[in-house]
């Protein structure tokens, strides 16, 4: 039986990419019985009725899945943040990074609108770039106007499923337009190309850029830490997790515990103070969360 990847789900139909053909498929009743909902990004086995229609018979095992947006087997999250207009927000970036790390998805930080920065802003951004690269993150500086850094993005997209995420107005649509000009996405507007109008069903679609697939969704619609437990937060900060190996006590939350490797790393400057402060804020948010029953 042929296999393919679901690149769009809409109105009960699943559009499966097989080689260069797009097959419109329905799911078999066995999925409803077993409570399996095929997702965009799923690798599936299907039976073709003809050249353009068929049925999904099996959904292969997923390596991950997101609820919002509903997508599976994501390799990478391209976190798009602007240097200015709106100003770069490390606390919001760290919130995105925690959610991405928790879902075992590789993040790529993309800072846009570098053409609008003055010398002071460039120095500030350079400091943040140094900090995030030191923590192990890939950071690319771009401009959709001058196309600065765009060529650096293409290799990261190749042969991957990527989700583009970031706050409104940072230039996500402009970035996608430069990466693939025929998309002609409206900036800060409704995308007619991707079937996203005011009266149409909201859906996720994977668009091809080079040999990669990029989700048209604006990314995480919820930035709450609803599933993360307090003892899991450290693992979402790579440099904190590394420093925690030197904590005296297992399960150290890096608050007031003695001989804490993380606090020592902050004091020595190995971990930027703002990253540690964001960790403390997020930890308090998780601890203050209302219990779920």
Short mmCIF file of C-alpha atoms in Angstrom, two decimals:
data_model
loop_
_atom_site.label_atom_id
_atom_site.label_comp_id
_atom_site.label_asym_id
_atom_site.label_seq_id
_atom_site.Cartn_x
_atom_site.Cartn_y
_atom_site.Cartn_z
CA UNK A 1 0.00 0.00 0.00
CA UNK A 2 1.29 3.52 -0.77
CA UNK A 3 2.38 5.86 2.02
CA UNK A 4 2.33 9.64 2.23
CA UNK A 5 2.11 12.68 4.51
CA UNK A 6 -1.03 14.65 5.39
CA UNK A 7 -0.39 18.27 4.41
CA UNK A 8 -3.91 19.65 4.89
CA UNK A 9 -7.06 18.64 6.78
CA UNK A 10 -10.33 20.33 5.91
CA UNK A 11 -14.04 19.43 6.24
CA UNK A 12 -13.42 15.75 6.88
CA UNK A 13 -10.95 15.36 4.04
CA UNK A 14 -7.23 14.68 4.46
CA UNK A 15 -4.94 15.77 1.65
CA UNK A 16 -2.05 13.31 1.43
CA UNK A 17 1.18 14.19 -0.37
CA UNK A 18 2.53 11.10 -2.18
CA UNK A 19 5.64 11.84 -4.24
CA UNK A 20 4.43 15.01 -6.01
CA UNK A 21 0.75 14.01 -6.11
CA UNK A 22 -1.92 15.27 -3.72
CA UNK A 23 -4.53 12.62 -2.91
CA UNK A 24 -7.82 13.67 -1.28
CA UNK A 25 -8.58 11.00 1.31
CA UNK A 26 -11.22 10.15 3.87
CA UNK A 27 -10.48 8.29 7.09
CA UNK A 28 -11.82 4.80 7.62
CA UNK A 29 -14.40 4.24 10.38
CA UNK A 30 -11.79 2.33 12.40
CA UNK A 31 -10.24 5.69 13.36
CA UNK A 32 -13.44 6.90 15.02
CA UNK A 33 -13.80 3.56 16.77
CA UNK A 34 -10.24 3.74 18.13
CA UNK A 35 -10.51 7.50 18.78
CA UNK A 36 -7.66 8.30 16.39
CA UNK A 37 -7.88 11.64 14.60
CA UNK A 38 -5.45 12.00 11.69
CA UNK A 39 -3.44 15.22 11.92
CA UNK A 40 -1.57 17.39 9.46
CA UNK A 41 2.01 16.09 9.51
CA UNK A 42 0.98 12.46 10.02
CA UNK A 43 2.70 9.75 7.99
CA UNK A 44 -0.10 7.50 6.73
CA UNK A 45 -0.79 4.38 4.72
CA UNK A 46 -3.60 4.91 2.21
CA UNK A 47 -5.52 3.09 -0.49
CA UNK A 48 -5.99 4.99 -3.73
CA UNK A 49 -9.41 4.76 -5.39
CA UNK A 50 -8.07 6.65 -8.42
CA UNK A 51 -5.35 9.21 -9.19
CA UNK A 52 -6.76 11.85 -6.87
CA UNK A 53 -8.94 10.12 -4.23
CA UNK A 54 -8.51 7.46 -1.61
CA UNK A 55 -8.88 6.27 1.99
CA UNK A 56 -6.45 6.46 4.90
CA UNK A 57 -5.93 2.97 6.33
CA UNK A 58 -3.27 3.56 8.97
CA UNK A 59 -1.66 6.43 10.86
CA UNK A 60 2.00 5.74 11.63
CA UNK A 61 3.37 6.36 15.11
CA UNK A 62 3.97 10.06 15.86
CA UNK A 63 7.13 11.47 17.39
CA UNK A 64 5.16 14.40 18.81
CA UNK A 65 1.89 16.25 18.41
CA UNK A 66 0.59 19.69 19.27
CA UNK A 67 -2.97 20.48 20.30
CA UNK A 68 -2.90 24.13 19.25
CA UNK A 69 -2.10 24.14 16.38
CA UNK A 70 -3.23 20.56 15.68
CA UNK A 71 -0.18 19.15 13.92
CA UNK A 72 2.07 16.10 14.31
CA UNK A 73 5.71 15.17 13.73
CA UNK A 74 7.00 18.74 13.98
CA UNK A 75 10.78 18.90 13.60
CA UNK A 76 11.31 22.58 14.27
CA UNK A 77 9.68 25.76 15.53
CA UNK A 78 10.89 28.94 13.84
CA UNK A 79 10.36 31.54 16.58
CA UNK A 80 10.04 34.91 14.84
CA UNK A 81 10.69 37.99 16.98
CA UNK A 82 11.31 41.51 15.75
CA UNK A 83 14.19 43.69 16.89
CA UNK A 84 11.85 46.72 16.84
CA UNK A 85 8.18 47.48 16.14
CA UNK A 86 7.39 45.68 18.43
CA UNK A 87 10.58 45.75 20.51
CA UNK A 88 12.39 42.48 21.11
CA UNK A 89 10.88 40.69 24.13
CA UNK A 90 13.18 38.16 25.83
CA UNK A 91 10.49 37.16 28.36
CA UNK A 92 8.02 36.30 25.59
CA UNK A 93 10.75 34.49 23.65
CA UNK A 94 11.59 32.45 26.76
CA UNK A 95 7.91 31.55 27.15
CA UNK A 96 7.84 30.24 23.57
CA UNK A 97 11.15 28.42 24.11
CA UNK A 98 9.82 26.63 27.21
CA UNK A 99 6.76 25.38 25.31
CA UNK A 100 8.87 24.25 22.37
CA UNK A 101 11.44 22.51 24.57
CA UNK A 102 8.66 20.79 26.56
CA UNK A 103 7.26 19.36 23.31
CA UNK A 104 10.73 18.12 22.24
CA UNK A 105 10.77 20.36 19.18
CA UNK A 106 13.98 22.01 18.02
CA UNK A 107 13.72 25.83 18.15
CA UNK A 108 15.26 28.24 15.67
CA UNK A 109 15.26 31.89 16.78
CA UNK A 110 14.74 34.37 13.94
CA UNK A 111 15.05 38.09 14.77
CA UNK A 112 13.46 40.23 12.05
CA UNK A 113 13.42 43.93 11.04
CA UNK A 114 17.16 44.35 11.57
CA UNK A 115 17.09 47.02 8.84
CA UNK A 116 15.14 49.28 11.23
CA UNK A 117 17.68 49.16 14.08
CA UNK A 118 20.08 51.91 15.15
CA UNK A 119 23.52 51.30 16.68
CA UNK A 120 22.23 51.10 20.27
CA UNK A 121 19.52 48.61 19.34
CA UNK A 122 22.02 46.52 17.35
CA UNK A 123 24.34 46.35 20.36
CA UNK A 124 21.45 45.25 22.58
CA UNK A 125 20.37 42.58 20.09
CA UNK A 126 23.97 41.37 19.77
CA UNK A 127 24.09 40.82 23.54
CA UNK A 128 20.90 38.73 23.43
CA UNK A 129 22.18 36.78 20.42
CA UNK A 130 25.36 35.96 22.37
CA UNK A 131 23.33 34.78 25.39
CA UNK A 132 20.98 32.55 23.41
CA UNK A 133 23.76 31.08 21.30
CA UNK A 134 25.70 30.36 24.53
CA UNK A 135 22.64 28.46 25.77
CA UNK A 136 22.83 26.32 22.63
CA UNK A 137 20.21 27.97 20.42
CA UNK A 138 20.56 28.77 16.73
CA UNK A 139 19.87 32.48 16.06
CA UNK A 140 19.48 34.13 12.65
CA UNK A 141 19.16 37.90 12.12
CA UNK A 142 16.97 38.81 9.15
CA UNK A 143 15.30 41.61 7.24
CA UNK A 144 12.45 40.95 4.83
CA UNK A 145 13.13 44.36 3.20
CA UNK A 146 16.83 43.84 2.46
CA UNK A 147 16.61 39.99 2.50
CA UNK A 148 19.44 39.93 5.04
CA UNK A 149 19.83 36.45 6.54
CA UNK A 150 17.21 34.83 4.30
CA UNK A 151 19.74 32.53 2.62
CA UNK A 152 20.74 31.28 6.08
CA UNK A 153 17.17 30.13 6.71
CA UNK A 154 16.77 27.82 3.71
CA UNK A 155 19.13 25.04 4.93
CA UNK A 156 17.27 24.91 8.27
CA UNK A 157 13.93 24.38 6.48
CA UNK A 158 15.14 21.61 4.15
CA UNK A 159 13.62 18.17 4.76
CA UNK A 160 11.83 19.31 7.93
CA UNK A 161 8.31 20.10 9.11
CA UNK A 162 8.47 23.58 10.65
CA UNK A 163 5.97 25.64 12.59
CA UNK A 164 6.36 29.41 12.43
CA UNK A 165 5.43 31.13 15.69
CA UNK A 166 5.71 34.58 17.25
CA UNK A 167 3.68 37.54 18.42
CA UNK A 168 1.54 39.56 16.03
CA UNK A 169 3.28 42.18 13.90
CA UNK A 170 6.80 40.74 14.00
CA UNK A 171 6.83 39.96 10.28
CA UNK A 172 5.98 36.26 9.99
CA UNK A 173 4.00 36.71 6.77
CA UNK A 174 6.65 39.03 5.30
CA UNK A 175 9.28 36.41 6.06
CA UNK A 176 7.29 33.63 4.36
CA UNK A 177 6.68 35.89 1.35
CA UNK A 178 10.43 36.37 0.91
CA UNK A 179 11.10 32.65 1.37
CA UNK A 180 8.46 31.82 -1.25
CA UNK A 181 7.30 34.92 -3.17
CA UNK A 182 4.41 33.21 -5.01
CA UNK A 183 2.56 32.81 -1.69
CA UNK A 184 1.70 36.52 -1.70
CA UNK A 185 0.55 36.42 1.93
CA UNK A 186 -1.12 39.57 3.18
CA UNK A 187 0.86 41.11 6.00
CA UNK A 188 -1.25 41.68 9.13
CA UNK A 189 -4.26 40.57 7.12
CA UNK A 190 -6.25 37.56 6.08
CA UNK A 191 -4.50 35.04 3.85
CA UNK A 192 -6.70 34.21 0.88
CA UNK A 193 -3.99 32.01 -0.67
CA UNK A 194 -4.14 29.63 2.27
CA UNK A 195 -7.91 29.61 2.45
CA UNK A 196 -7.99 31.56 5.67
CA UNK A 197 -10.89 33.97 5.41
CA UNK A 198 -13.26 35.42 7.94
CA UNK A 199 -15.99 32.93 7.07
CA UNK A 200 -13.93 29.83 6.33
CA UNK A 201 -12.93 27.10 8.73
CA UNK A 202 -9.60 27.74 10.40
CA UNK A 203 -7.21 25.00 9.34
CA UNK A 204 -3.55 24.08 9.34
CA UNK A 205 -1.80 23.60 6.04
CA UNK A 206 1.78 22.64 5.23
CA UNK A 207 3.26 24.67 2.41
CA UNK A 208 6.36 23.58 0.53
CA UNK A 209 9.43 25.79 0.74
CA UNK A 210 12.34 24.15 -1.07
CA UNK A 211 12.34 20.54 0.12
CA UNK A 212 10.79 21.46 3.46
CA UNK A 213 7.24 21.92 4.71
CA UNK A 214 6.18 24.94 6.77
CA UNK A 215 2.89 25.21 8.64
CA UNK A 216 0.85 28.27 7.71
CA UNK A 217 -0.46 28.52 11.29
CA UNK A 218 0.69 31.47 13.42
CA UNK A 219 1.84 28.92 15.99
CA UNK A 220 0.80 28.39 19.56
CA UNK A 221 -2.56 29.95 20.27
CA UNK A 222 -2.05 29.28 23.97
CA UNK A 223 1.09 30.28 25.84
CA UNK A 224 -0.03 28.89 29.20
CA UNK A 225 2.04 26.27 31.01
CA UNK A 226 -0.97 24.04 31.58
CA UNK A 227 0.85 20.71 31.20
CA UNK A 228 4.28 21.53 32.62
CA UNK A 229 5.02 20.52 36.22
CA UNK A 230 7.38 22.46 38.49
CA UNK A 231 10.06 19.76 38.45
CA UNK A 232 10.00 19.68 34.62
CA UNK A 233 10.71 23.39 34.08
CA UNK A 234 14.49 23.21 34.51
CA UNK A 235 14.76 20.85 31.52
CA UNK A 236 13.17 23.56 29.34
CA UNK A 237 16.14 25.89 30.01
CA UNK A 238 19.20 24.09 28.52
CA UNK A 239 21.82 26.08 30.44
CA UNK A 240 19.91 25.67 33.73
CA UNK A 241 19.62 21.94 33.16
CA UNK A 242 23.37 21.71 32.55
CA UNK A 243 24.18 23.72 35.68
CA UNK A 244 21.70 21.70 37.77
CA UNK A 245 24.04 18.70 37.52
CA UNK A 246 26.10 20.50 40.18
CA UNK A 247 23.16 20.96 42.58
CA UNK A 248 23.66 19.15 45.90
CA UNK A 249 20.07 17.94 46.12
CA UNK A 250 18.13 15.97 43.52
CA UNK A 251 14.90 17.73 42.61
CA UNK A 252 16.43 21.13 43.40
CA UNK A 253 14.14 23.90 42.14
CA UNK A 254 16.93 26.51 42.42
CA UNK A 255 15.04 28.71 44.88
CA UNK A 256 16.56 28.72 48.38
CA UNK A 257 18.19 25.29 48.42
CA UNK A 258 21.83 25.24 49.63
CA UNK A 259 24.69 24.48 47.24
CA UNK A 260 22.55 25.04 44.14
CA UNK A 261 24.55 24.75 40.91
CA UNK A 262 22.13 26.98 39.02
CA UNK A 263 22.35 29.88 41.48
CA UNK A 264 26.13 29.56 41.48
CA UNK A 265 26.10 29.72 37.65
CA UNK A 266 23.95 32.87 37.77
CA UNK A 267 26.28 34.51 40.29
CA UNK A 268 29.33 33.68 38.16
CA UNK A 269 27.66 35.13 35.04
CA UNK A 270 27.44 31.80 33.20
CA UNK A 271 23.63 32.08 33.19
CA UNK A 272 22.20 35.54 32.35
CA UNK A 273 20.24 36.99 35.27
CA UNK A 274 17.16 37.66 33.13
CA UNK A 275 16.96 34.01 32.05
CA UNK A 276 17.02 32.90 35.70
CA UNK A 277 14.43 35.55 36.62
CA UNK A 278 12.15 34.32 33.84
CA UNK A 279 12.59 30.78 35.17
CA UNK A 280 11.51 31.98 38.64
CA UNK A 281 8.48 33.82 37.21
CA UNK A 282 7.39 30.77 35.21
CA UNK A 283 7.94 28.50 38.22
CA UNK A 284 5.70 30.70 40.36
CA UNK A 285 3.07 30.68 37.61
CA UNK A 286 3.14 26.86 37.53
CA UNK A 287 2.98 26.59 41.32
CA UNK A 288 0.10 29.08 41.52
CA UNK A 289 -1.86 27.22 38.83
CA UNK A 290 -5.27 26.02 39.94
CA UNK A 291 -5.31 22.23 40.33
CA UNK A 292 -7.11 20.25 37.65
CA UNK A 293 -9.54 17.50 38.61
#
